[in-house]
Backbone as a chain_set.jsonl record, in Angstrom:
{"seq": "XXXXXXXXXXXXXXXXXXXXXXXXXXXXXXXXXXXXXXXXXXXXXXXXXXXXXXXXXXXXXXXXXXXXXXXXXXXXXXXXXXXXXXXXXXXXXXXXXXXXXXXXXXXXXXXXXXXXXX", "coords": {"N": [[0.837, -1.171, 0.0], [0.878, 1.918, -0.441], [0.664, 5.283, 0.749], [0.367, 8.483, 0.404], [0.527, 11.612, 1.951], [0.258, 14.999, 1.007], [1.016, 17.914, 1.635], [-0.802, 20.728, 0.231], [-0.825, 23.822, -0.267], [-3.445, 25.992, -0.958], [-2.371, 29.19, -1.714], [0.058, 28.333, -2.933], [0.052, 28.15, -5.386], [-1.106, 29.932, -6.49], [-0.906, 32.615, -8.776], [1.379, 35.624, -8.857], [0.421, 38.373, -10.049], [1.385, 41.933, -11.283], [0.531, 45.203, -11.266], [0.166, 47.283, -13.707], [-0.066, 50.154, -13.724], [0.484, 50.799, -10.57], [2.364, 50.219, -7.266], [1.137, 47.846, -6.692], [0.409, 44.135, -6.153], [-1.087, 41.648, -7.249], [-2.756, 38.35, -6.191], [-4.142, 36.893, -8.664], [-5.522, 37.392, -11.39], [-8.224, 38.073, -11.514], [-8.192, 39.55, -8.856], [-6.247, 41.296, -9.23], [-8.024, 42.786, -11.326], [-10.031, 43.306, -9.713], [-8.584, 45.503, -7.889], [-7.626, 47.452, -10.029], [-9.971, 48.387, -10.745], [-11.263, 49.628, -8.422], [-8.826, 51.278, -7.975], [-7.654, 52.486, -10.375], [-10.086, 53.698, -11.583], [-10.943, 55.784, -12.6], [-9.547, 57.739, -14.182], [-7.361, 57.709, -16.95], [-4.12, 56.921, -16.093], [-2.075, 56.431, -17.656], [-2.178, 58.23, -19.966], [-3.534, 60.439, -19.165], [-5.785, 60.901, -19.543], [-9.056, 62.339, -18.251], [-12.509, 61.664, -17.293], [-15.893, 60.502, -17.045], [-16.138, 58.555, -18.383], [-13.725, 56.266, -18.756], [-13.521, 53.934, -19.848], [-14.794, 53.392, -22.138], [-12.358, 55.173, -23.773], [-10.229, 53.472, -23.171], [-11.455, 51.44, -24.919], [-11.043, 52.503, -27.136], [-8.189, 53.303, -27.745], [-7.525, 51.017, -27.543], [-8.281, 49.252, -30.107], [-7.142, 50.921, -31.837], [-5.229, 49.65, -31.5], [-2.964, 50.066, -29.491], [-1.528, 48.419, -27.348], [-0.972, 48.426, -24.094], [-3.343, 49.94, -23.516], [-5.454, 48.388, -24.266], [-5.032, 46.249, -22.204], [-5.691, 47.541, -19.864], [-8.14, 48.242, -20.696], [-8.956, 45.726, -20.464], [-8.786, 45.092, -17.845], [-10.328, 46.718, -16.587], [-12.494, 45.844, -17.15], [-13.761, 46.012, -19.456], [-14.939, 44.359, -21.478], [-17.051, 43.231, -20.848], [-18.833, 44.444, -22.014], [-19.001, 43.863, -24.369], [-18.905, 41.221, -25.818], [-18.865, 39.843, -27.59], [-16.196, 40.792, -28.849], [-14.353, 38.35, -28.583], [-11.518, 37.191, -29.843], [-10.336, 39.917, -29.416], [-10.178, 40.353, -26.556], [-8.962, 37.852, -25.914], [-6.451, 38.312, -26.734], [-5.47, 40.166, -25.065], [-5.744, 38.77, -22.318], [-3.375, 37.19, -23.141], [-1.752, 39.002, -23.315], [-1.426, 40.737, -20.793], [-0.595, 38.155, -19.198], [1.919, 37.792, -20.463], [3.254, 40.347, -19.879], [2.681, 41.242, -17.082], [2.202, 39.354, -15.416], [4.485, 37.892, -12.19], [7.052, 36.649, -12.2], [7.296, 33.642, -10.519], [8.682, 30.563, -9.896], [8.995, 28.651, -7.34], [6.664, 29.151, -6.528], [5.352, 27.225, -6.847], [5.754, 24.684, -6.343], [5.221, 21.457, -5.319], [4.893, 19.98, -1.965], [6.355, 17.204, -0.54], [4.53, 15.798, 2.54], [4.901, 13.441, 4.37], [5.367, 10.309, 3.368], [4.73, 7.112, 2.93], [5.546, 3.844, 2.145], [4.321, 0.62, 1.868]], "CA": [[0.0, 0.0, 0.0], [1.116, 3.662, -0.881], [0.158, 6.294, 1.357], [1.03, 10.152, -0.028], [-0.211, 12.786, 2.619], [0.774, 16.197, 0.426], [0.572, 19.236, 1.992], [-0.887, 21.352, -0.612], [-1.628, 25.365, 0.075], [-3.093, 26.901, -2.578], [-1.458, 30.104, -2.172], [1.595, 28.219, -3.302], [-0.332, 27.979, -6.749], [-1.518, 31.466, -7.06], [0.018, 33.336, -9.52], [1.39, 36.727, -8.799], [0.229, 39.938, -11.098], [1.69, 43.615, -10.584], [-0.02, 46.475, -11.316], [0.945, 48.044, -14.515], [-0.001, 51.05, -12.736], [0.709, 51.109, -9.001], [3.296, 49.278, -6.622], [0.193, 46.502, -5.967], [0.365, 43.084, -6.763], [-2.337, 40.866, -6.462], [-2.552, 36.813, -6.367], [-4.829, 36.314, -9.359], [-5.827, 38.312, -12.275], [-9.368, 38.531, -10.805], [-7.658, 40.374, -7.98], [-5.664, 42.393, -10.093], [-8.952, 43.343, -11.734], [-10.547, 44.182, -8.501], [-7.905, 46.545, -7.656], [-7.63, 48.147, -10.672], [-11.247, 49.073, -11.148], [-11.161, 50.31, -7.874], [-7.957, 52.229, -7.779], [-7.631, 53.553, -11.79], [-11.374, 53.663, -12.696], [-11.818, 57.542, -12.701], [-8.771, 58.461, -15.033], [-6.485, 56.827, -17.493], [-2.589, 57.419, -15.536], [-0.854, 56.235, -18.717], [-1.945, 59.338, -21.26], [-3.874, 61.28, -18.447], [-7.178, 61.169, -19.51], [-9.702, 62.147, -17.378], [-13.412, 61.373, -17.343], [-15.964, 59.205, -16.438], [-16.283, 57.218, -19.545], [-12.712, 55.983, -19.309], [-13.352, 52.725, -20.139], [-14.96, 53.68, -23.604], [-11.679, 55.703, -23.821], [-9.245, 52.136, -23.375], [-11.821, 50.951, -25.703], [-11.104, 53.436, -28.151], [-7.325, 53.553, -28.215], [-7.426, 49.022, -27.679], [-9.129, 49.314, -31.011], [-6.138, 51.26, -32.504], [-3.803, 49.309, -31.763], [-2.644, 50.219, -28.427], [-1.471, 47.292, -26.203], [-1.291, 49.327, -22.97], [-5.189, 50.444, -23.394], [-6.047, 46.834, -24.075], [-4.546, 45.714, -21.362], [-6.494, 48.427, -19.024], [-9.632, 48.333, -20.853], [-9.439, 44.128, -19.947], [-8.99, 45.119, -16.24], [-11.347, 47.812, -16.414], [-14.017, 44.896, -17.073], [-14.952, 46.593, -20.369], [-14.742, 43.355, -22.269], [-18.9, 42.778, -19.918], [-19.844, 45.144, -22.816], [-18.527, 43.815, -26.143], [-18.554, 40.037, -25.578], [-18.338, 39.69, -29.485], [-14.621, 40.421, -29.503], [-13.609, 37.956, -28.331], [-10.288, 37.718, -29.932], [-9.118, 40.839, -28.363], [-9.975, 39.941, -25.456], [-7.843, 36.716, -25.947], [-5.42, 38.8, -26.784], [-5.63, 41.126, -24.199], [-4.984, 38.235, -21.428], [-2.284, 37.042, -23.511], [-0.626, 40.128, -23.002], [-1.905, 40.076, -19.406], [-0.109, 36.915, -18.515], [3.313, 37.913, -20.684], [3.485, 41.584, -19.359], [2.188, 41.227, -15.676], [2.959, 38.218, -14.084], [5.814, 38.04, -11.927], [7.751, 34.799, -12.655], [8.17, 32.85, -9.437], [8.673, 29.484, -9.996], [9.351, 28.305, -6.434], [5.756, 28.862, -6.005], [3.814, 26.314, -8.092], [6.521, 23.192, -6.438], [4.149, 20.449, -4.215], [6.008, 19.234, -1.036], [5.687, 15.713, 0.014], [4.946, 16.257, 3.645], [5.074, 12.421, 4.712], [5.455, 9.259, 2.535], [5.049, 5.921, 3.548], [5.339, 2.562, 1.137], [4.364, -0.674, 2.025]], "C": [[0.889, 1.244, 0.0], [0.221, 4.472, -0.424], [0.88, 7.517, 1.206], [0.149, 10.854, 1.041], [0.855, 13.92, 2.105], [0.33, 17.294, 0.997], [0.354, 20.294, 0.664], [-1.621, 22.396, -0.199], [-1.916, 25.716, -0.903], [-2.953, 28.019, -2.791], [-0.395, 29.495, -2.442], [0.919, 28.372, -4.908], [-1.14, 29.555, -7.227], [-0.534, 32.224, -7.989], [-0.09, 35.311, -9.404], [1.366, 37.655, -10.06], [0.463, 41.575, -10.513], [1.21, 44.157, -11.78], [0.539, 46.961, -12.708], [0.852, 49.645, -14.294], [0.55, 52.063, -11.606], [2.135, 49.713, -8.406], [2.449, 47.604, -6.551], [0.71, 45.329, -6.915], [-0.249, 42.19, -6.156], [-2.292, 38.988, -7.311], [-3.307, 36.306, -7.658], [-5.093, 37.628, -10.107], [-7.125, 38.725, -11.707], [-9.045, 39.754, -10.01], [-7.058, 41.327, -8.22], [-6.77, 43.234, -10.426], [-10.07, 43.88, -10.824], [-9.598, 45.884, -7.837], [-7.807, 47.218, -8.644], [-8.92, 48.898, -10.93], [-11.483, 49.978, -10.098], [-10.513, 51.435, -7.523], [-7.504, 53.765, -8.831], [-8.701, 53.665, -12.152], [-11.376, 55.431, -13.569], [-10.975, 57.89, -14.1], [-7.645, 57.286, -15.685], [-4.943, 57.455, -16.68], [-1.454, 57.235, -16.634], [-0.864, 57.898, -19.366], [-2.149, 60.39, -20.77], [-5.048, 61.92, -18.952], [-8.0, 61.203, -18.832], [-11.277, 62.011, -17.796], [-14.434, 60.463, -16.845], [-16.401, 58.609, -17.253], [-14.873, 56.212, -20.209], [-12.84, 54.753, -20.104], [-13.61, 52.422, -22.043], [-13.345, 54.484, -24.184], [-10.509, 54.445, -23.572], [-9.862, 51.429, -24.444], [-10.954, 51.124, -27.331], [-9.626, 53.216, -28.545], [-6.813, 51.981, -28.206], [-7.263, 48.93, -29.028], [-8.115, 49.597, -31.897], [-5.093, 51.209, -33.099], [-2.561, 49.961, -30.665], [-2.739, 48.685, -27.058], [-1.763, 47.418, -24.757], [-2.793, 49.249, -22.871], [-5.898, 49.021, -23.601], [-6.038, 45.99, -22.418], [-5.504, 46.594, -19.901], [-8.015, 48.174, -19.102], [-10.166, 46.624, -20.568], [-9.735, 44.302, -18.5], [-9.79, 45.535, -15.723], [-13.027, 46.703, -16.047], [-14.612, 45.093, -18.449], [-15.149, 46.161, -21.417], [-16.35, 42.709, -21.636], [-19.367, 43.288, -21.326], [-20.156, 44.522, -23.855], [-18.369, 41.972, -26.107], [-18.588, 39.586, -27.358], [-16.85, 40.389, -30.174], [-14.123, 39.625, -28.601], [-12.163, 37.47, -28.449], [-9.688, 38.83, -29.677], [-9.416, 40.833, -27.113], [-9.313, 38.529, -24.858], [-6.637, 37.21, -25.918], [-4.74, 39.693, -25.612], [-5.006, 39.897, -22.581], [-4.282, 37.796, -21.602], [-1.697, 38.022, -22.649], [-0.377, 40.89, -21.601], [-0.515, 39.14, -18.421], [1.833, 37.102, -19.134], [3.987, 39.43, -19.952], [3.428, 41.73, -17.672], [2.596, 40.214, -14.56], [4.215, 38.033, -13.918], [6.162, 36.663, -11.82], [8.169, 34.46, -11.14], [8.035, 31.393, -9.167], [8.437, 28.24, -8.63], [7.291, 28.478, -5.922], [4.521, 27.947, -6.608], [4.786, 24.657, -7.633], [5.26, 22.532, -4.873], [5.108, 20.0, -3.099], [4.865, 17.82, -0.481], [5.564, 15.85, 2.05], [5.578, 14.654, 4.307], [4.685, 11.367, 3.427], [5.41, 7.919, 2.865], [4.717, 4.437, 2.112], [5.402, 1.637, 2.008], [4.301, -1.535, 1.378]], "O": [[1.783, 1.177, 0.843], [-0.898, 4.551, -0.931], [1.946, 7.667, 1.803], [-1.056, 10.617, 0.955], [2.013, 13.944, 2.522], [-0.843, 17.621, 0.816], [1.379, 20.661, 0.09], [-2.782, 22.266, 0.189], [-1.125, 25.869, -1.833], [-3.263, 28.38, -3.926], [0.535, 30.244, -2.143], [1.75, 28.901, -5.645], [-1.586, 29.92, -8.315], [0.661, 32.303, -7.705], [-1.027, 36.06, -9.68], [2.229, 37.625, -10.937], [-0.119, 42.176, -9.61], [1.371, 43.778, -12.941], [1.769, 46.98, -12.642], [1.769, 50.338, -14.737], [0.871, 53.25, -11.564], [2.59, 48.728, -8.986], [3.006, 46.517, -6.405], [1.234, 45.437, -8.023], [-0.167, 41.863, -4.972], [-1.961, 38.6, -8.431], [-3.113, 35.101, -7.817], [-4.934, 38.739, -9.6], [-7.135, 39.907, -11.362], [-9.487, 40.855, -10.335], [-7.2, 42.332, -7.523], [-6.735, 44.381, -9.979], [-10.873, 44.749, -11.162], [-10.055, 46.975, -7.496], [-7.95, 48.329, -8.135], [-8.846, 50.057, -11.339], [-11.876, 51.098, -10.426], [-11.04, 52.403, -6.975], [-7.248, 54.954, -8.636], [-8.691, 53.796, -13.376], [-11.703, 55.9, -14.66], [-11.617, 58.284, -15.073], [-7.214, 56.291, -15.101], [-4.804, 58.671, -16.811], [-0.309, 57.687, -16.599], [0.107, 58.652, -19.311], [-1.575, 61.395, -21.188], [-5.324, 63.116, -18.87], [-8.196, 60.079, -18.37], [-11.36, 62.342, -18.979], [-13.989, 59.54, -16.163], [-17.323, 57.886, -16.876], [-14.755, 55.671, -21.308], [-12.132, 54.663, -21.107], [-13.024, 51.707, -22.856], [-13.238, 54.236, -25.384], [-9.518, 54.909, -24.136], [-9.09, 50.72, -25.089], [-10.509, 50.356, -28.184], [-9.529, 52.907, -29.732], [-5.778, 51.7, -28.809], [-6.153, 48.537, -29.388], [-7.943, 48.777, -32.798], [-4.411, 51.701, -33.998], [-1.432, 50.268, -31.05], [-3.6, 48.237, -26.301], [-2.606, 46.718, -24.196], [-3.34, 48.453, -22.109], [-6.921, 48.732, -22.979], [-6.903, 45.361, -21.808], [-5.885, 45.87, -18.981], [-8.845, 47.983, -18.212], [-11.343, 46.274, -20.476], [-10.718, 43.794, -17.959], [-10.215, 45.15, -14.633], [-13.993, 46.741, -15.286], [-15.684, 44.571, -18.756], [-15.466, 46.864, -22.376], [-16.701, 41.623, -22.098], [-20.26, 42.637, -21.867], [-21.288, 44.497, -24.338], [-17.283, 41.64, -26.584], [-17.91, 38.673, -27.829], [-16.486, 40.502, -31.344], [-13.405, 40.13, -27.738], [-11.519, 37.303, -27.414], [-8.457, 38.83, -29.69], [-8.648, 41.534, -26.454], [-9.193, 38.218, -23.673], [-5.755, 36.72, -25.213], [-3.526, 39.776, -25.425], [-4.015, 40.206, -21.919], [-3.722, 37.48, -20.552], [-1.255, 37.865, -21.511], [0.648, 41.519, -21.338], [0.163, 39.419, -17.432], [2.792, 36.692, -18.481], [5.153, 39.472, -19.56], [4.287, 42.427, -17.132], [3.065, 40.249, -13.423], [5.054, 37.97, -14.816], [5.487, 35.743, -11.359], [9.189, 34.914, -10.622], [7.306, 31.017, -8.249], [7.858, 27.17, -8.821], [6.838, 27.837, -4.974], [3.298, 28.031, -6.728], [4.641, 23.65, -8.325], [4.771, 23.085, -3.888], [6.216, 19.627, -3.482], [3.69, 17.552, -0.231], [6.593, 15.986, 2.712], [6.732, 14.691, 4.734], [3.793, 11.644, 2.624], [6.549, 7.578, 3.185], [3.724, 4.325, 1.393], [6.279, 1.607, 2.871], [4.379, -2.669, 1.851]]}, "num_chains": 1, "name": "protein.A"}
């Protein structure tokens, strides 16, 4: 008989995302996207647009051909509106997951806590 007892946390499997923004960095893109809606909603900080239709305004310059504003207008949420692009919004967490996440390998390893073979 083979008995594995694995200690498995699953903050070891969270994957860290920073802010393209702010100092923050949050365990999950979700989380990312909670903080960002909360923290940048009012004004774009990249170009310094202000308003309160920013999100049509990441739309607008996504659209253009602006990676940055894609990347905002995904966090923003304002991919709820337009669910018929979905290829840029594929694209958009592409660029998400190559731009944002901080590489730490050491946190995705399983430890065996006890092992026993019989």
């Amino acid at each position: 008989m083979i008995e594995f007892n694995l200690n498995v946390n699953h903050k070891q499997f969270s994957m860290p995302y920073q802010c393209p923004l702010c100092d923050y960095v949050g365990d999950s893109i979700t989380s990312l996207k909670k903080h960002f809606r909360k923290r940048h909603s009012n004004n774009c900080d990249k170009c310094g647009f202000k308003g309160q239709n920013v999100i049509h305004h990441y739309m607008r310059l996504a659209l253009e051909g602006y990676e940055d504003h894609l990347i905002f207008w995904f966090l923003s949420n304002g991919f709820r509106e337009s669910e018929n692009r979905l290829e840029l919004k594929e694209e958009a967490i592409k660029l998400v997951k190559q731009k944002l996440f901080i590489n730490a390998p050491h946190r995705n390893k399983l430890r065996v806590k006890k092992s026993k073979i019989i």
